[in-house]
């Protein structure tokens, strides 16, 4: 399959995502320039991490107006697979493709470290190769990763099993201590109601080779490929 | 706008000596204009001209078969990595700006060193930094520390370079004048390295990147004087960083180099447009004409003087190939950056600057630059009186501790030894997905993508040793950084250095500077690690005191096989622990002496450089033969601290150790002394014979001193400590202190 990795000015994890698809997944990947709006050759859009437009106004707030985002929204509404990682997740929130908002981390600082995630559902294009309860080691690197939505909204997420990953400890327990940024209900990654748009703050592309400390993140990408292979429409 | 009249006072205000002014008049054959005075003042400042250091710097070994550029030739040094690749790296200081505005000072320090690397055509793959502050019990130190760390983090994180390592020390002497040394490492194809030159008459000259503002005017001059309570007023001399623009500038710069559209490119750092124009044309043996009316400015009514001296960040000067103008503009346009043709290369020798149709400066480029007409001085040296007293200090009357476990616990929690986790978790250490060993280990290790090679990088300097014995301290700084990369499985190949000293016009200070350089040069020759470049920062002092002589070394090592990457933590219960090297009765300059006795005295530890080299060869050979499971250099805190670090370096898999060392040394020297050329290894039991045999064949003394296992670290009958408790002190101490807060500027007052 063919992945399209969007490059906004200020994206800095675009290359890393591209390399994982090509070198670890052995599938096709190409950059999609932010001024470009053609996604016709793409099977899955990756909105990568980084600091789009410097994140000077609010994370993801300017990128949302980028020409390519009109196409991404259309692509998603037509059922296309979209994964936003870190800044990409923030862009998805700002563009309304995913509900909720990012607050500043509760310690008010950038934090980069390995964290643990518990898989909450295998029923998604992004987690079908991961069992419920599996613990993945995947790093985070952000200042604004404190996911928030109001009570009703979060309730809906939980009812619809839209929460795919939660921060946990090494043994899979969901604790406040293992929550690195203060996210409500320890939420690390959510999908939309139709399950074809997914955002996560941790960086699976940084955890796709044992040499770099973990290959757990590769399972997210493998899930996407497995889903596409099965040819199941969302 | 009328320019001020040149008076002796105005000349003095520009930091120029009367004889220097006479030299300017002789060069020009007339009085300089105000703009020209400004140009000479920044180019002949210590910061740009190295006038008081260059004659000594030139004594350092600056060439070798692995080097692709000679030190000082380009913006950064370049080393041959094999596979048609080059590693480009450099370290630089941003001390003075950070003393008055730590956030922007540190951020723009990072920005500047990144540009030095990518204007060579190399994509930055790693950043490191070496930081020094006063004690964290002082609110001012916490303010500076917090600001600098945030500045480094915000800049590097947004730019997209992983900050993979470095060092942080806290010592009273850095209270007024912190040290912020930033290092960057990049990689490029050997055939795509760019040069900082302007040649070929008629070739177009572009200014690219950010617009020019009034920020940073006289930054280079500010860096060339001491810090005082008046320094607060120099805050406008501090530049403002914009990492987003820098990221765009990186991509655009690499594209014009890749497309082979340019003759040369140079980063606008200290002295901005002045420095680029004069240095590039002098290097190309050409003249250059620039029209300041064309420079994109962000403020109204900027004078020629201001435009020439502005240190606004994220700008470059590009000399294009004639005929490539449209292609160059298209690339910068794609990245939404300014790209304005402001002049051309000429077949003259002068930098000619015009504004409003008038010539505002016309100076032979060669006369402005280092290695050309800039002044060169050798200053008077005098050995400071305190050295003999310190080196002769008699430790025989120093009382020995009663409770060695308690001493170990205090040392682990001392701010100089404790984990800098609070710092490096604020840095993105993983972006670009090459980081194999990140911050907190002996050296950081990065893989070179699509090859079986890696590099190891480390910054090091024990400034106390340099303060107590500058020549030996200089040697040890090089030796230790080499040992660090060797422990990671890498061959040390070359260094960059950042020499932080006080006022060179004080003979004692100049002596310390000269001795440190002598020591570094000796060590670089023995270890065959030439100096590829770096920078000198003088005037790191306030009216109360100078900083310790701090020649920071940035070491580059090459890993020929990624399977050789070695980390410092004990791996499995039952593994045997070996000590390679010998412990001596040494306490001078140790962290133990400072923490337990509040003394900074004695002589620096001895160093036998030939043995040190042999030890490092042994470690590397043992690693290559697959004998070694962990390898850790013994440094601050001595044997006991190094053993503890190996127990908990991987906090989640922390493990104890039982150690027995027989010795007739003083016990405090045995456990906490900082004798050089020592490494702790752990090995699988079945490798014991091979290790001992290898050590014997290489004449390196090794001793089996213990075994990995349990939950406690036990050393003889003297030390017994639960590893978890040690780990908590190690990892949490600095975060706990910083929770005391210091978010608002704490000004430098004339403290007692």
PDB file of C-alpha atoms in Angstrom, chain B residues 98-281:
ATOM      1  CA  UNK B  98      22.944  33.740  28.617  1.00  0.00           C
ATOM      2  CA  UNK B  99      24.146  35.583  31.707  1.00  0.00           C
ATOM      3  CA  UNK B 100      21.627  38.359  31.122  1.00  0.00           C
ATOM      4  CA  UNK B 101      18.905  36.536  29.149  1.00  0.00           C
ATOM      5  CA  UNK B 102      19.286  32.792  29.671  1.00  0.00           C
ATOM      6  CA  UNK B 103      16.371  31.638  27.531  1.00  0.00           C
ATOM      7  CA  UNK B 104      17.242  33.538  24.352  1.00  0.00           C
ATOM      8  CA  UNK B 105      20.964  33.366  25.033  1.00  0.00           C
ATOM      9  CA  UNK B 106      20.973  29.595  25.174  1.00  0.00           C
ATOM     10  CA  UNK B 107      18.410  29.205  22.377  1.00  0.00           C
ATOM     11  CA  UNK B 108      20.397  31.325  19.942  1.00  0.00           C
ATOM     12  CA  UNK B 109      23.574  29.528  20.993  1.00  0.00           C
ATOM     13  CA  UNK B 110      21.955  26.348  19.735  1.00  0.00           C
ATOM     14  CA  UNK B 111      20.679  28.106  16.604  1.00  0.00           C
ATOM     15  CA  UNK B 112      24.120  29.483  15.799  1.00  0.00           C
ATOM     16  CA  UNK B 113      25.944  26.189  16.086  1.00  0.00           C
ATOM     17  CA  UNK B 114      23.295  24.387  14.025  1.00  0.00           C
ATOM     18  CA  UNK B 115      23.764  26.951  11.232  1.00  0.00           C
ATOM     19  CA  UNK B 116      27.525  26.486  11.380  1.00  0.00           C
ATOM     20  CA  UNK B 117      26.941  22.819  10.652  1.00  0.00           C
ATOM     21  CA  UNK B 118      24.242  23.023   8.006  1.00  0.00           C
ATOM     22  CA  UNK B 119      25.856  25.837   6.058  1.00  0.00           C
ATOM     23  CA  UNK B 120      28.542  23.220   5.340  1.00  0.00           C
ATOM     24  CA  UNK B 121      25.847  21.143   3.647  1.00  0.00           C
ATOM     25  CA  UNK B 122      25.466  18.747   6.572  1.00  0.00           C
ATOM     26  CA  UNK B 123      22.106  17.882   8.098  1.00  0.00           C
ATOM     27  CA  UNK B 124      22.348  18.141  11.896  1.00  0.00           C
ATOM     28  CA  UNK B 125      21.781  14.721  13.474  1.00  0.00           C
ATOM     29  CA  UNK B 126      22.684  15.492  17.091  1.00  0.00           C
ATOM     30  CA  UNK B 127      23.130  18.346  19.539  1.00  0.00           C
ATOM     31  CA  UNK B 128      24.913  18.330  22.876  1.00  0.00           C
ATOM     32  CA  UNK B 129      25.590  21.006  25.440  1.00  0.00           C
ATOM     33  CA  UNK B 130      27.926  21.685  28.271  1.00  0.00           C
ATOM     34  CA  UNK B 131      26.440  23.953  30.936  1.00  0.00           C
ATOM     35  CA  UNK B 132      27.802  25.501  34.112  1.00  0.00           C
ATOM     36  CA  UNK B 133      26.002  27.533  36.761  1.00  0.00           C
ATOM     37  CA  UNK B 134      26.403  28.641  40.366  1.00  0.00           C
ATOM     38  CA  UNK B 135      25.001  26.484  43.163  1.00  0.00           C
ATOM     39  CA  UNK B 136      21.328  25.598  42.848  1.00  0.00           C
ATOM     40  CA  UNK B 137      20.699  26.838  46.370  1.00  0.00           C
ATOM     41  CA  UNK B 138      20.890  30.326  44.810  1.00  0.00           C
ATOM     42  CA  UNK B 139      17.707  31.593  43.161  1.00  0.00           C
ATOM     43  CA  UNK B 140      19.749  33.316  40.443  1.00  0.00           C
ATOM     44  CA  UNK B 141      21.369  30.007  39.497  1.00  0.00           C
ATOM     45  CA  UNK B 142      18.001  28.266  39.323  1.00  0.00           C
ATOM     46  CA  UNK B 143      16.687  31.097  37.165  1.00  0.00           C
ATOM     47  CA  UNK B 144      19.614  30.873  34.751  1.00  0.00           C
ATOM     48  CA  UNK B 145      19.577  27.056  34.724  1.00  0.00           C
ATOM     49  CA  UNK B 146      15.831  26.884  34.118  1.00  0.00           C
ATOM     50  CA  UNK B 147      15.951  29.530  31.406  1.00  0.00           C
ATOM     51  CA  UNK B 148      18.908  28.000  29.602  1.00  0.00           C
ATOM     52  CA  UNK B 149      17.421  24.514  29.635  1.00  0.00           C
ATOM     53  CA  UNK B 150      14.104  25.805  28.308  1.00  0.00           C
ATOM     54  CA  UNK B 151      15.868  27.820  25.644  1.00  0.00           C
ATOM     55  CA  UNK B 152      17.947  24.880  24.468  1.00  0.00           C
ATOM     56  CA  UNK B 153      14.917  22.602  24.520  1.00  0.00           C
ATOM     57  CA  UNK B 154      12.522  24.914  22.739  1.00  0.00           C
ATOM     58  CA  UNK B 155      15.013  25.665  19.994  1.00  0.00           C
ATOM     59  CA  UNK B 156      16.325  22.167  19.326  1.00  0.00           C
ATOM     60  CA  UNK B 157      12.947  20.478  19.754  1.00  0.00           C
ATOM     61  CA  UNK B 158      11.230  22.737  17.261  1.00  0.00           C
ATOM     62  CA  UNK B 159      14.128  22.652  14.805  1.00  0.00           C
ATOM     63  CA  UNK B 160      14.095  18.876  14.940  1.00  0.00           C
ATOM     64  CA  UNK B 161      17.559  17.918  16.110  1.00  0.00           C
ATOM     65  CA  UNK B 162      17.878  15.383  18.909  1.00  0.00           C
ATOM     66  CA  UNK B 163      19.730  16.715  21.943  1.00  0.00           C
ATOM     67  CA  UNK B 164      21.513  13.541  22.927  1.00  0.00           C
ATOM     68  CA  UNK B 165      23.986  14.424  25.621  1.00  0.00           C
ATOM     69  CA  UNK B 166      26.135  16.882  27.436  1.00  0.00           C
ATOM     70  CA  UNK B 167      27.073  17.797  30.964  1.00  0.00           C
ATOM     71  CA  UNK B 168      25.970  20.199  33.698  1.00  0.00           C
ATOM     72  CA  UNK B 169      28.076  21.387  36.617  1.00  0.00           C
ATOM     73  CA  UNK B 170      27.322  23.687  39.528  1.00  0.00           C
ATOM     74  CA  UNK B 171      30.114  25.657  41.164  1.00  0.00           C
ATOM     75  CA  UNK B 172      30.291  29.048  42.884  1.00  0.00           C
ATOM     76  CA  UNK B 173      32.638  30.470  40.260  1.00  0.00           C
ATOM     77  CA  UNK B 174      29.869  30.346  37.630  1.00  0.00           C
ATOM     78  CA  UNK B 175      27.370  32.324  39.746  1.00  0.00           C
ATOM     79  CA  UNK B 176      27.633  35.581  37.814  1.00  0.00           C
ATOM     80  CA  UNK B 177      28.903  34.155  34.577  1.00  0.00           C
ATOM     81  CA  UNK B 178      27.332  30.846  33.564  1.00  0.00           C
ATOM     82  CA  UNK B 179      28.816  28.842  30.722  1.00  0.00           C
ATOM     83  CA  UNK B 180      26.564  27.734  27.889  1.00  0.00           C
ATOM     84  CA  UNK B 181      28.478  25.707  25.315  1.00  0.00           C
ATOM     85  CA  UNK B 182      26.457  24.191  22.488  1.00  0.00           C
ATOM     86  CA  UNK B 183      27.678  21.512  20.132  1.00  0.00           C
ATOM     87  CA  UNK B 184      26.132  20.232  16.934  1.00  0.00           C
ATOM     88  CA  UNK B 185      26.961  17.222  14.796  1.00  0.00           C
ATOM     89  CA  UNK B 186      25.851  16.821  11.207  1.00  0.00           C
ATOM     90  CA  UNK B 187      26.328  14.439   8.374  1.00  0.00           C
ATOM     91  CA  UNK B 188      26.697  14.957   4.656  1.00  0.00           C
ATOM     92  CA  UNK B 189      27.985  13.367   1.506  1.00  0.00           C
ATOM     93  CA  UNK B 190      31.650  14.177   1.119  1.00  0.00           C
ATOM     94  CA  UNK B 191      31.128  15.499  -2.394  1.00  0.00           C
ATOM     95  CA  UNK B 192      28.376  17.846  -1.248  1.00  0.00           C
ATOM     96  CA  UNK B 193      30.263  19.820   1.362  1.00  0.00           C
ATOM     97  CA  UNK B 194      29.806  23.565   0.948  1.00  0.00           C
ATOM     98  CA  UNK B 195      32.458  26.200   1.536  1.00  0.00           C
ATOM     99  CA  UNK B 196      32.258  29.650   3.152  1.00  0.00           C
ATOM    100  CA  UNK B 197      33.789  31.484   0.244  1.00  0.00           C
ATOM    101  CA  UNK B 198      33.006  34.282  -2.182  1.00  0.00           C
ATOM    102  CA  UNK B 199      34.771  34.137  -5.515  1.00  0.00           C
ATOM    103  CA  UNK B 200      34.170  34.573  -9.219  1.00  0.00           C
ATOM    104  CA  UNK B 201      33.629  38.217 -10.135  1.00  0.00           C
ATOM    105  CA  UNK B 202      30.038  38.885 -11.075  1.00  0.00           C
ATOM    106  CA  UNK B 203      28.565  36.051  -9.020  1.00  0.00           C
ATOM    107  CA  UNK B 204      25.454  37.234  -7.182  1.00  0.00           C
ATOM    108  CA  UNK B 205      25.364  37.685  -3.396  1.00  0.00           C
ATOM    109  CA  UNK B 206      22.093  36.939  -1.608  1.00  0.00           C
ATOM    110  CA  UNK B 207      20.940  37.563   1.910  1.00  0.00           C
ATOM    111  CA  UNK B 208      18.520  34.783   2.845  1.00  0.00           C
ATOM    112  CA  UNK B 209      16.319  33.880   5.805  1.00  0.00           C
ATOM    113  CA  UNK B 210      14.984  36.301   8.372  1.00  0.00           C
ATOM    114  CA  UNK B 211      14.806  40.058   7.990  1.00  0.00           C
ATOM    115  CA  UNK B 212      17.390  42.192   9.723  1.00  0.00           C
ATOM    116  CA  UNK B 213      16.475  44.009  12.925  1.00  0.00           C
ATOM    117  CA  UNK B 214      18.253  45.894  15.654  1.00  0.00           C
ATOM    118  CA  UNK B 215      18.718  42.859  17.877  1.00  0.00           C
ATOM    119  CA  UNK B 216      22.165  41.697  18.759  1.00  0.00           C
ATOM    120  CA  UNK B 217      24.036  44.808  17.673  1.00  0.00           C
ATOM    121  CA  UNK B 218      27.502  44.582  19.219  1.00  0.00           C
ATOM    122  CA  UNK B 219      26.872  41.086  20.516  1.00  0.00           C
ATOM    123  CA  UNK B 220      30.449  40.207  19.581  1.00  0.00           C
ATOM    124  CA  UNK B 221      31.778  43.205  21.466  1.00  0.00           C
ATOM    125  CA  UNK B 222      29.598  42.419  24.481  1.00  0.00           C
ATOM    126  CA  UNK B 223      31.081  38.917  24.470  1.00  0.00           C
ATOM    127  CA  UNK B 224      34.503  40.507  24.709  1.00  0.00           C
ATOM    128  CA  UNK B 225      34.153  42.194  28.081  1.00  0.00           C
ATOM    129  CA  UNK B 226      33.579  41.126  31.672  1.00  0.00           C
ATOM    130  CA  UNK B 227      30.142  40.588  33.217  1.00  0.00           C
ATOM    131  CA  UNK B 228      29.102  43.265  35.725  1.00  0.00           C
ATOM    132  CA  UNK B 229      25.959  44.786  37.152  1.00  0.00           C
ATOM    133  CA  UNK B 230      26.020  47.032  34.077  1.00  0.00           C
ATOM    134  CA  UNK B 231      25.648  43.946  31.885  1.00  0.00           C
ATOM    135  CA  UNK B 232      21.899  44.038  32.544  1.00  0.00           C
ATOM    136  CA  UNK B 233      21.743  47.017  30.210  1.00  0.00           C
ATOM    137  CA  UNK B 234      23.195  44.817  27.463  1.00  0.00           C
ATOM    138  CA  UNK B 235      20.037  42.751  27.275  1.00  0.00           C
ATOM    139  CA  UNK B 236      19.224  44.346  23.873  1.00  0.00           C
ATOM    140  CA  UNK B 237      22.526  42.897  22.643  1.00  0.00           C
ATOM    141  CA  UNK B 238      20.999  39.456  23.050  1.00  0.00           C
ATOM    142  CA  UNK B 239      19.550  37.989  19.873  1.00  0.00           C
ATOM    143  CA  UNK B 240      16.085  36.498  19.603  1.00  0.00           C
ATOM    144  CA  UNK B 241      15.722  32.966  18.257  1.00  0.00           C
ATOM    145  CA  UNK B 242      13.140  31.647  15.805  1.00  0.00           C
ATOM    146  CA  UNK B 243      13.638  27.885  15.431  1.00  0.00           C
ATOM    147  CA  UNK B 244      10.783  27.569  12.950  1.00  0.00           C
ATOM    148  CA  UNK B 245      12.525  29.866  10.477  1.00  0.00           C
ATOM    149  CA  UNK B 246      15.782  28.024  11.147  1.00  0.00           C
ATOM    150  CA  UNK B 247      14.136  24.731  10.196  1.00  0.00           C
ATOM    151  CA  UNK B 248      12.981  26.256   6.899  1.00  0.00           C
ATOM    152  CA  UNK B 249      16.424  27.766   6.368  1.00  0.00           C
ATOM    153  CA  UNK B 250      17.974  24.338   6.910  1.00  0.00           C
ATOM    154  CA  UNK B 251      15.843  22.706   4.258  1.00  0.00           C
ATOM    155  CA  UNK B 252      16.314  25.513   1.736  1.00  0.00           C
ATOM    156  CA  UNK B 253      20.085  25.689   2.331  1.00  0.00           C
ATOM    157  CA  UNK B 254      20.536  21.950   1.898  1.00  0.00           C
ATOM    158  CA  UNK B 255      18.504  22.130  -1.329  1.00  0.00           C
ATOM    159  CA  UNK B 256      20.599  24.872  -2.943  1.00  0.00           C
ATOM    160  CA  UNK B 257      23.761  22.964  -2.022  1.00  0.00           C
ATOM    161  CA  UNK B 258      22.391  19.656  -3.319  1.00  0.00           C
ATOM    162  CA  UNK B 259      21.332  21.295  -6.595  1.00  0.00           C
ATOM    163  CA  UNK B 260      24.851  22.714  -6.990  1.00  0.00           C
ATOM    164  CA  UNK B 261      23.627  26.289  -7.407  1.00  0.00           C
ATOM    165  CA  UNK B 262      26.143  28.081  -5.210  1.00  0.00           C
ATOM    166  CA  UNK B 263      29.785  28.989  -4.817  1.00  0.00           C
ATOM    167  CA  UNK B 264      29.654  29.497  -1.077  1.00  0.00           C
ATOM    168  CA  UNK B 265      27.450  30.066   1.935  1.00  0.00           C
ATOM    169  CA  UNK B 266      28.083  31.261   5.457  1.00  0.00           C
ATOM    170  CA  UNK B 267      25.957  31.583   8.546  1.00  0.00           C
ATOM    171  CA  UNK B 268      25.449  35.091   9.908  1.00  0.00           C
ATOM    172  CA  UNK B 269      26.540  34.697  13.476  1.00  0.00           C
ATOM    173  CA  UNK B 270      28.616  37.132  15.476  1.00  0.00           C
ATOM    174  CA  UNK B 271      29.045  40.438  13.642  1.00  0.00           C
ATOM    175  CA  UNK B 272      26.337  39.423  11.153  1.00  0.00           C
ATOM    176  CA  UNK B 273      26.579  40.748   7.626  1.00  0.00           C
ATOM    177  CA  UNK B 274      29.954  42.344   8.337  1.00  0.00           C
ATOM    178  CA  UNK B 275      31.572  39.075   9.279  1.00  0.00           C
ATOM    179  CA  UNK B 276      30.085  37.076   6.398  1.00  0.00           C
ATOM    180  CA  UNK B 277      30.975  39.616   3.717  1.00  0.00           C
ATOM    181  CA  UNK B 278      34.513  40.183   4.867  1.00  0.00           C
ATOM    182  CA  UNK B 279      35.369  36.574   5.741  1.00  0.00           C
ATOM    183  CA  UNK B 280      33.866  35.056   2.605  1.00  0.00           C
ATOM    184  CA  UNK B 281      35.524  37.547   0.277  1.00  0.00           C
TER     185      UNK B 281
END
